[in-house]
Amino acid sequence: AGDNIVDSSEVEEVFISGTGTPGATVIISATDGTNTVGSDELFISPSGQWQTTLDLSTLEDGLVTIVATATSTSGNVGEDTDYVVVVEDLTAVCENLPLPICNNDICEPSETVEECPEDCFNNECGDGICSLRENDSVCPQDCGSCDNLPSCGNDVCDLNENAGSCPDDCSADPPCGNGVCDP
């Protein structure tokens, strides 16, 4: 899950690693907000490295919080938090997209600048936000393609999603799709 996306092919053995003070211990926990899984106590090697695998298959699809809690030999405790998205099947997200409608102020995944310039233009392309006027073909640096949006369906309109690529998360009324406005 080096891409922070955990799909069905890797969910039972997610590799997690980090660094810490040699000789300290670390315990890893992962939670979906309801269910939690965790590691046994791990010892940080003399080189400062630790690694383990976790089975996240008992957690719900969506955002999963992973916390590494380290305890030094003198008893000091520190935490580090990271996030992954667990997705069972990306194709199910893409199959439910609405048909594109030209001139609705949303550049849907199958529309292009040539076919629907009213909806698709890339004045803001490259700003890191997938606006309603962009899609993965008009502005691939800002927008993910439907089959590459693992966070679609997590009830948050993320920066690389908009109402065209992920209508489950992003509303078109009021227009959202900038990572700020949620349905």
C-alpha positions as YAML, in Angstrom:
chain: A
units: angstrom
residues:
- id: 1
  name: ALA
  ca: [0.00, 0.00, 0.00]
- id: 2
  name: GLY
  ca: [2.83, 2.40, -0.81]
- id: 3
  name: ASP
  ca: [0.18, 4.45, -2.61]
- id: 4
  name: ASN
  ca: [-1.99, 4.51, 0.56]
- id: 5
  name: ILE
  ca: [-4.64, 2.54, -1.31]
- id: 6
  name: VAL
  ca: [-5.42, -0.96, -0.09]
- id: 7
  name: ASP
  ca: [-7.46, -3.10, -2.47]
- id: 8
  name: SER
  ca: [-8.75, -6.65, -2.22]
- id: 9
  name: SER
  ca: [-5.46, -8.10, -3.50]
- id: 10
  name: GLU
  ca: [-3.46, -6.75, -0.55]
- id: 11
  name: VAL
  ca: [-5.98, -6.17, 2.26]
- id: 12
  name: GLU
  ca: [-5.02, -9.33, 4.18]
- id: 13
  name: GLU
  ca: [-1.31, -8.45, 4.30]
- id: 14
  name: VAL
  ca: [-0.65, -4.71, 4.35]
- id: 15
  name: PHE
  ca: [3.05, -3.92, 4.77]
- id: 16
  name: ILE
  ca: [3.76, -1.12, 7.26]
- id: 17
  name: SER
  ca: [7.21, 0.16, 8.18]
- id: 18
  name: GLY
  ca: [8.87, 3.07, 9.86]
- id: 19
  name: THR
  ca: [11.79, 4.34, 11.85]
- id: 20
  name: GLY
  ca: [12.37, 5.04, 15.51]
- id: 21
  name: THR
  ca: [14.87, 5.05, 18.30]
- id: 22
  name: PRO
  ca: [16.89, 1.83, 18.36]
- id: 23
  name: GLY
  ca: [15.85, -0.42, 21.24]
- id: 24
  name: ALA
  ca: [12.40, 1.20, 21.61]
- id: 25
  name: THR
  ca: [9.19, -0.70, 21.00]
- id: 26
  name: VAL
  ca: [6.30, 0.13, 18.70]
- id: 27
  name: ILE
  ca: [2.71, -1.09, 18.47]
- id: 28
  name: ILE
  ca: [0.67, -0.49, 15.33]
- id: 29
  name: SER
  ca: [-3.11, -0.09, 15.35]
- id: 30
  name: ALA
  ca: [-5.52, 0.49, 12.48]
- id: 31
  name: THR
  ca: [-9.14, 1.57, 12.83]
- id: 32
  name: ASP
  ca: [-12.05, 2.40, 10.56]
- id: 33
  name: GLY
  ca: [-13.70, 4.31, 13.40]
- id: 34
  name: THR
  ca: [-15.63, 1.26, 14.61]
- id: 35
  name: ASN
  ca: [-13.33, -1.75, 14.33]
- id: 36
  name: THR
  ca: [-9.64, -1.89, 15.27]
- id: 37
  name: VAL
  ca: [-6.82, -4.30, 14.43]
- id: 38
  name: GLY
  ca: [-3.31, -4.16, 15.81]
- id: 39
  name: SER
  ca: [0.15, -5.63, 15.84]
- id: 40
  name: ASP
  ca: [2.07, -7.33, 18.58]
- id: 41
  name: GLU
  ca: [4.78, -5.27, 20.24]
- id: 42
  name: LEU
  ca: [7.65, -4.76, 17.79]
- id: 43
  name: PHE
  ca: [11.25, -3.97, 18.69]
- id: 44
  name: ILE
  ca: [13.00, -1.26, 16.73]
- id: 45
  name: SER
  ca: [16.24, -2.63, 15.28]
- id: 46
  name: PRO
  ca: [19.71, -1.19, 16.00]
- id: 47
  name: SER
  ca: [19.48, 0.57, 12.62]
- id: 48
  name: GLY
  ca: [16.28, 2.31, 13.77]
- id: 49
  name: GLN
  ca: [13.96, 0.37, 11.41]
- id: 50
  name: TRP
  ca: [10.76, -1.56, 12.13]
- id: 51
  name: GLN
  ca: [8.26, -3.34, 9.89]
- id: 52
  name: THR
  ca: [5.19, -5.52, 10.13]
- id: 53
  name: THR
  ca: [2.09, -6.54, 8.20]
- id: 54
  name: LEU
  ca: [-1.52, -6.10, 9.27]
- id: 55
  name: ASP
  ca: [-4.67, -7.85, 8.08]
- id: 56
  name: LEU
  ca: [-7.19, -5.05, 7.42]
- id: 57
  name: SER
  ca: [-9.87, -7.35, 5.96]
- id: 58
  name: THR
  ca: [-12.09, -6.99, 9.05]
- id: 59
  name: LEU
  ca: [-12.23, -3.21, 8.63]
- id: 60
  name: GLU
  ca: [-14.90, -1.40, 6.60]
- id: 61
  name: ASP
  ca: [-14.06, 0.07, 3.19]
- id: 62
  name: GLY
  ca: [-13.11, 3.73, 3.36]
- id: 63
  name: LEU
  ca: [-10.64, 5.79, 5.34]
- id: 64
  name: VAL
  ca: [-8.55, 3.82, 7.84]
- id: 65
  name: THR
  ca: [-6.37, 5.51, 10.45]
- id: 66
  name: ILE
  ca: [-3.07, 3.80, 11.23]
- id: 67
  name: VAL
  ca: [-1.27, 4.82, 14.41]
- id: 68
  name: ALA
  ca: [2.26, 3.79, 15.41]
- id: 69
  name: THR
  ca: [2.80, 4.18, 19.16]
- id: 70
  name: ALA
  ca: [6.46, 4.00, 20.16]
- id: 71
  name: THR
  ca: [7.80, 3.65, 23.69]
- id: 72
  name: SER
  ca: [11.46, 4.45, 24.33]
- id: 73
  name: THR
  ca: [13.64, 2.49, 26.74]
- id: 74
  name: SER
  ca: [13.19, 5.33, 29.25]
- id: 75
  name: GLY
  ca: [9.38, 5.12, 28.98]
- id: 76
  name: ASN
  ca: [8.69, 8.13, 26.77]
- id: 77
  name: VAL
  ca: [5.73, 7.57, 24.44]
- id: 78
  name: GLY
  ca: [5.18, 9.10, 20.99]
- id: 79
  name: GLU
  ca: [2.69, 8.54, 18.20]
- id: 80
  name: ASP
  ca: [2.68, 8.94, 14.44]
- id: 81
  name: THR
  ca: [-0.50, 8.76, 12.37]
- id: 82
  name: ASP
  ca: [-1.04, 7.93, 8.71]
- id: 83
  name: TYR
  ca: [-4.09, 7.14, 6.62]
- id: 84
  name: VAL
  ca: [-4.96, 4.59, 3.96]
- id: 85
  name: VAL
  ca: [-8.12, 3.98, 1.99]
- id: 86
  name: VAL
  ca: [-9.46, 0.44, 1.86]
- id: 87
  name: VAL
  ca: [-11.42, -0.28, -1.32]
- id: 88
  name: GLU
  ca: [-12.94, -3.65, -2.16]
- id: 89
  name: ASP
  ca: [-13.65, -3.05, -5.85]
- id: 90
  name: LEU
  ca: [-12.89, 0.09, -7.86]
- id: 91
  name: THR
  ca: [-14.97, -1.00, -10.87]
- id: 92
  name: ALA
  ca: [-18.23, -0.74, -8.89]
- id: 93
  name: VAL
  ca: [-17.61, 2.98, -8.42]
- id: 94
  name: CYS
  ca: [-17.19, 3.59, -12.15]
- id: 95
  name: GLU
  ca: [-20.21, 1.58, -13.26]
- id: 96
  name: ASN
  ca: [-22.63, 3.93, -11.48]
- id: 97
  name: LEU
  ca: [-21.61, 7.20, -13.13]
- id: 98
  name: PRO
  ca: [-24.48, 9.19, -14.67]
- id: 99
  name: LEU
  ca: [-24.56, 9.79, -18.42]
- id: 100
  name: PRO
  ca: [-22.74, 12.99, -19.38]
- id: 101
  name: ILE
  ca: [-24.85, 16.05, -20.17]
- id: 102
  name: CYS
  ca: [-23.20, 18.79, -22.17]
- id: 103
  name: ASN
  ca: [-23.85, 22.36, -20.98]
- id: 104
  name: ASN
  ca: [-24.52, 21.46, -17.31]
- id: 105
  name: ASP
  ca: [-21.33, 23.18, -16.02]
- id: 106
  name: ILE
  ca: [-19.72, 19.83, -15.11]
- id: 107
  name: CYS
  ca: [-16.96, 18.27, -17.19]
- id: 108
  name: GLU
  ca: [-17.97, 14.63, -16.78]
- id: 109
  name: PRO
  ca: [-15.41, 11.85, -17.26]
- id: 110
  name: SER
  ca: [-16.28, 11.10, -20.91]
- id: 111
  name: GLU
  ca: [-16.53, 14.75, -22.06]
- id: 112
  name: THR
  ca: [-13.70, 16.60, -23.80]
- id: 113
  name: VAL
  ca: [-12.93, 20.24, -24.59]
- id: 114
  name: GLU
  ca: [-13.63, 19.53, -28.27]
- id: 115
  name: GLU
  ca: [-17.00, 17.82, -27.68]
- id: 116
  name: CYS
  ca: [-18.28, 20.09, -24.92]
- id: 117
  name: PRO
  ca: [-16.31, 23.34, -24.55]
- id: 118
  name: GLU
  ca: [-19.22, 24.79, -22.52]
- id: 119
  name: ASP
  ca: [-18.41, 22.37, -19.69]
- id: 120
  name: CYS
  ca: [-14.73, 21.52, -20.16]
- id: 121
  name: PHE
  ca: [-12.01, 24.12, -20.11]
- id: 122
  name: ASN
  ca: [-8.75, 24.11, -18.26]
- id: 123
  name: ASN
  ca: [-8.08, 27.68, -17.13]
- id: 124
  name: GLU
  ca: [-7.31, 26.41, -13.62]
- id: 125
  name: CYS
  ca: [-5.48, 23.24, -14.67]
- id: 126
  name: GLY
  ca: [-2.43, 22.58, -12.54]
- id: 127
  name: ASP
  ca: [-3.73, 24.13, -9.31]
- id: 128
  name: GLY
  ca: [-4.08, 20.75, -7.58]
- id: 129
  name: ILE
  ca: [-7.88, 20.91, -7.41]
- id: 130
  name: CYS
  ca: [-10.17, 18.99, -9.74]
- id: 131
  name: SER
  ca: [-12.73, 21.71, -10.43]
- id: 132
  name: LEU
  ca: [-16.12, 21.00, -11.99]
- id: 133
  name: ARG
  ca: [-14.76, 22.27, -15.34]
- id: 134
  name: GLU
  ca: [-11.98, 19.64, -15.41]
- id: 135
  name: ASN
  ca: [-11.75, 15.87, -15.77]
- id: 136
  name: ASP
  ca: [-8.90, 13.39, -16.10]
- id: 137
  name: SER
  ca: [-8.56, 13.92, -19.87]
- id: 138
  name: VAL
  ca: [-8.76, 17.74, -19.75]
- id: 139
  name: CYS
  ca: [-6.49, 18.06, -16.72]
- id: 140
  name: PRO
  ca: [-4.86, 14.78, -15.60]
- id: 141
  name: GLN
  ca: [-2.54, 16.53, -13.14]
- id: 142
  name: ASP
  ca: [-5.56, 17.67, -11.05]
- id: 143
  name: CYS
  ca: [-8.18, 14.99, -11.68]
- id: 144
  name: GLY
  ca: [-8.14, 11.24, -11.19]
- id: 145
  name: SER
  ca: [-9.92, 8.93, -13.59]
- id: 146
  name: CYS
  ca: [-12.94, 7.14, -12.20]
- id: 147
  name: ASP
  ca: [-11.21, 3.78, -11.99]
- id: 148
  name: ASN
  ca: [-8.29, 5.39, -10.16]
- id: 149
  name: LEU
  ca: [-10.24, 7.18, -7.42]
- id: 150
  name: PRO
  ca: [-9.99, 4.86, -4.44]
- id: 151
  name: SER
  ca: [-11.42, 7.49, -2.13]
- id: 152
  name: CYS
  ca: [-14.65, 7.78, -4.15]
- id: 153
  name: GLY
  ca: [-17.46, 6.61, -1.92]
- id: 154
  name: ASN
  ca: [-15.94, 7.83, 1.37]
- id: 155
  name: ASP
  ca: [-18.51, 10.67, 1.69]
- id: 156
  name: VAL
  ca: [-15.80, 13.32, 1.26]
- id: 157
  name: CYS
  ca: [-15.28, 15.23, -1.97]
- id: 158
  name: ASP
  ca: [-11.50, 14.95, -2.22]
- id: 159
  name: LEU
  ca: [-9.23, 17.27, -4.23]
- id: 160
  name: ASN
  ca: [-8.94, 14.89, -7.21]
- id: 161
  name: GLU
  ca: [-12.72, 14.25, -7.39]
- id: 162
  name: ASN
  ca: [-15.62, 16.32, -8.66]
- id: 163
  name: ALA
  ca: [-19.34, 15.83, -9.27]
- id: 164
  name: GLY
  ca: [-18.62, 14.26, -12.67]
- id: 165
  name: SER
  ca: [-16.03, 11.68, -11.59]
- id: 166
  name: CYS
  ca: [-17.49, 10.89, -8.16]
- id: 167
  name: PRO
  ca: [-21.13, 11.93, -7.77]
- id: 168
  name: ASP
  ca: [-21.44, 9.78, -4.62]
- id: 169
  name: ASP
  ca: [-19.13, 12.21, -2.79]
- id: 170
  name: CYS
  ca: [-19.34, 15.46, -4.74]
- id: 171
  name: SER
  ca: [-22.49, 17.47, -5.24]
- id: 172
  name: ALA
  ca: [-23.18, 19.58, -8.31]
- id: 173
  name: ASP
  ca: [-25.79, 21.68, -6.51]
- id: 174
  name: PRO
  ca: [-24.33, 23.70, -4.95]
- id: 175
  name: PRO
  ca: [-21.28, 23.12, -7.13]
- id: 176
  name: CYS
  ca: [-18.64, 21.30, -5.15]
- id: 177
  name: GLY
  ca: [-15.54, 19.45, -6.09]
- id: 178
  name: ASN
  ca: [-12.70, 21.34, -4.54]
- id: 179
  name: GLY
  ca: [-12.11, 19.24, -1.46]
- id: 180
  name: VAL
  ca: [-13.93, 21.71, 0.77]
- id: 181
  name: CYS
  ca: [-17.64, 21.30, 0.10]
- id: 182
  name: ASP
  ca: [-19.11, 17.90, 0.97]
- id: 183
  name: PRO
  ca: [-22.55, 16.61, -0.02]
...
